[in-house]
Coordinates of C-alpha atoms in Angstrom, one line a residue:
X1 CA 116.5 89.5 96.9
X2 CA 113.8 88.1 94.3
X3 CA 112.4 89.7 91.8
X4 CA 109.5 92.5 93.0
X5 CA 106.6 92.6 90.5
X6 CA 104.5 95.8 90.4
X7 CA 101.8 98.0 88.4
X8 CA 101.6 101.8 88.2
X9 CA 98.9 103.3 85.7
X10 CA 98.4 107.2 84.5
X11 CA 95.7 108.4 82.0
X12 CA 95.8 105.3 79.3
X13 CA 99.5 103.8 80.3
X14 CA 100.0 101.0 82.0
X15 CA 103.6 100.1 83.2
X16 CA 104.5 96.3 84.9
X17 CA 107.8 95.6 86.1
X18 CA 109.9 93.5 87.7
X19 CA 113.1 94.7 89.5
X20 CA 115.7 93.0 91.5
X21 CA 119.3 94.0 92.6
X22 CA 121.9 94.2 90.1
X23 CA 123.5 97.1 87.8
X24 CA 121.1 99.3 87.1
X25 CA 120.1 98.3 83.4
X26 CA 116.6 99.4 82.4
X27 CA 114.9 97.8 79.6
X28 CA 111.5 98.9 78.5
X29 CA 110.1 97.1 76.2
X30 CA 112.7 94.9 75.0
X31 CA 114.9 98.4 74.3
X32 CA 117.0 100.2 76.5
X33 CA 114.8 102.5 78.3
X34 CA 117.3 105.5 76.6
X35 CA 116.4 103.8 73.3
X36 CA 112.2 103.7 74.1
X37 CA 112.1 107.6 75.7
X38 CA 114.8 109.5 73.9
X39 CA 113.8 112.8 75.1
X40 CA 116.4 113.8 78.3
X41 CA 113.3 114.9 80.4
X42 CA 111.4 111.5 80.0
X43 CA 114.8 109.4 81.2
X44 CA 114.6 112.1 84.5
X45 CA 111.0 111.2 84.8
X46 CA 112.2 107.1 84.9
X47 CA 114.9 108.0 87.7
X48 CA 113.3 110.0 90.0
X49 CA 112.4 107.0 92.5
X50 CA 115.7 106.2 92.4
X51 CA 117.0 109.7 92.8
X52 CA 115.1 110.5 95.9
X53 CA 116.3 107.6 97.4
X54 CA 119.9 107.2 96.9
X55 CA 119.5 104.0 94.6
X56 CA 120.5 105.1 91.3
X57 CA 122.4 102.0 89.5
X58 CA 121.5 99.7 92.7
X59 CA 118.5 97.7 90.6
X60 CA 118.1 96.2 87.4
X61 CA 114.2 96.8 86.0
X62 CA 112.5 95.2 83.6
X63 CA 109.5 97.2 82.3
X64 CA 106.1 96.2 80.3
X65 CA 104.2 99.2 79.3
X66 CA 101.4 99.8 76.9
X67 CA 98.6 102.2 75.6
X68 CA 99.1 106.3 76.2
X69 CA 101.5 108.0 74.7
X70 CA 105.4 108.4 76.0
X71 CA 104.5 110.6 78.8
X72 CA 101.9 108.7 80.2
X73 CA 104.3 105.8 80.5
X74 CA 106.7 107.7 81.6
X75 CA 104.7 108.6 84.7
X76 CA 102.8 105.0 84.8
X77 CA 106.3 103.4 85.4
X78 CA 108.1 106.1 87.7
X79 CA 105.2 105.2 89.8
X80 CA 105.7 101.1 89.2
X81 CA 109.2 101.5 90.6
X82 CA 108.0 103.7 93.5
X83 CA 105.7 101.5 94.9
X84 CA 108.5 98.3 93.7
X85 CA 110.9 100.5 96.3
X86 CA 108.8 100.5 98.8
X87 CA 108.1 96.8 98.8
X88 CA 111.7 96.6 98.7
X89 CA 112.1 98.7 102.1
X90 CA 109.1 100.2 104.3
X91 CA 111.6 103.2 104.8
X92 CA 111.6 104.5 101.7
X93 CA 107.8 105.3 101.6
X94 CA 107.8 109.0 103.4
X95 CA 110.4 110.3 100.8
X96 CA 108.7 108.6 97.7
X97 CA 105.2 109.2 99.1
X98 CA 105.9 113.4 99.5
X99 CA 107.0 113.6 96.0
X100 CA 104.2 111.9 95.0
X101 CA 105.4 109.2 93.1
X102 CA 102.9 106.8 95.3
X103 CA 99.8 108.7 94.0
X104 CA 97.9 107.7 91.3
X105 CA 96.7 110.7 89.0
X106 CA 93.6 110.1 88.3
X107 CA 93.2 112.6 85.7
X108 CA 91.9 111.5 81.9
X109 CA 90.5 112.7 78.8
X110 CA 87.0 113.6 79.0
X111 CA 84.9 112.2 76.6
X112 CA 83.5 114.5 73.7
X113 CA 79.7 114.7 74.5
X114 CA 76.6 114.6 71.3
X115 CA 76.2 118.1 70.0
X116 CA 79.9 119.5 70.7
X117 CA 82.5 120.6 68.4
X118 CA 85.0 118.2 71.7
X119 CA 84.4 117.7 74.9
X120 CA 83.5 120.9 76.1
X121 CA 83.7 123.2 73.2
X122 CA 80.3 124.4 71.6
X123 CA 79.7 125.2 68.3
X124 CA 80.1 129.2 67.9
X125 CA 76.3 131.0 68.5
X126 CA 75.7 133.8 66.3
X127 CA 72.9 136.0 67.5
X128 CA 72.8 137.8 64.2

């Protein structure tokens, strides 16, 4: 097996990497991937592709991310080695795709508008 290129994107992130078979090293970044997101939940966020399909330590990734913050990239790359698996092996796309990892969230920040306080939030009325 060659390397498997992909892209997966949520809010402002955007996570490339390439995988292929080896140990199971992760390296975002340049770092180890427990170096970049230190936080335990962020690391589970990272594995759960792997997780749901039985391939924890099977791959060796190599992960490109920028913009968002360390949640966003989180997400952008658990979804950059879901679609990476599924390249990898057609079978694996009704386990990744019902937790949802193959879905691109499309939510972002709305943008503040002329005349608010943010985005949505009005300056406080005073009748009196």
């Amino acid at each position: 097996m060659d390397r498997i290129n992909t892209i997966g994107r949520r809010k402002t992130a955007i996570s490339r990497i390439y995988m292929s078979a080896g140990s199971g090293a992760i390296s975002v970044n340049g770092k180890d991937y427990k170096q970049y997101f230190p936080t335990e939940v962020l690391q589970i966020i990272l594995n759960q592709p792997f997780a749901t399909v039985n391939g924890v330590g099977g791959y060796d990734v190599k992960v490109n991310v920028r913009g968002g913050g360390v949640a966003g990239q989180a997400e952008a790359t658990r979804m950059a080695i879901a679609r990476a698996l599924v390249e990898l092996n057609a079978e694996f796309r009704p386990a990744l795709k019902k937790e949802g990892f193959l879905t691109r969230d499309s939510r972002m920040v709305e943008r503040k508008k002329p005349g608010r306080k943010k985005a949505r939030r009005r300056f406080q009325f005073s009748k009196r």
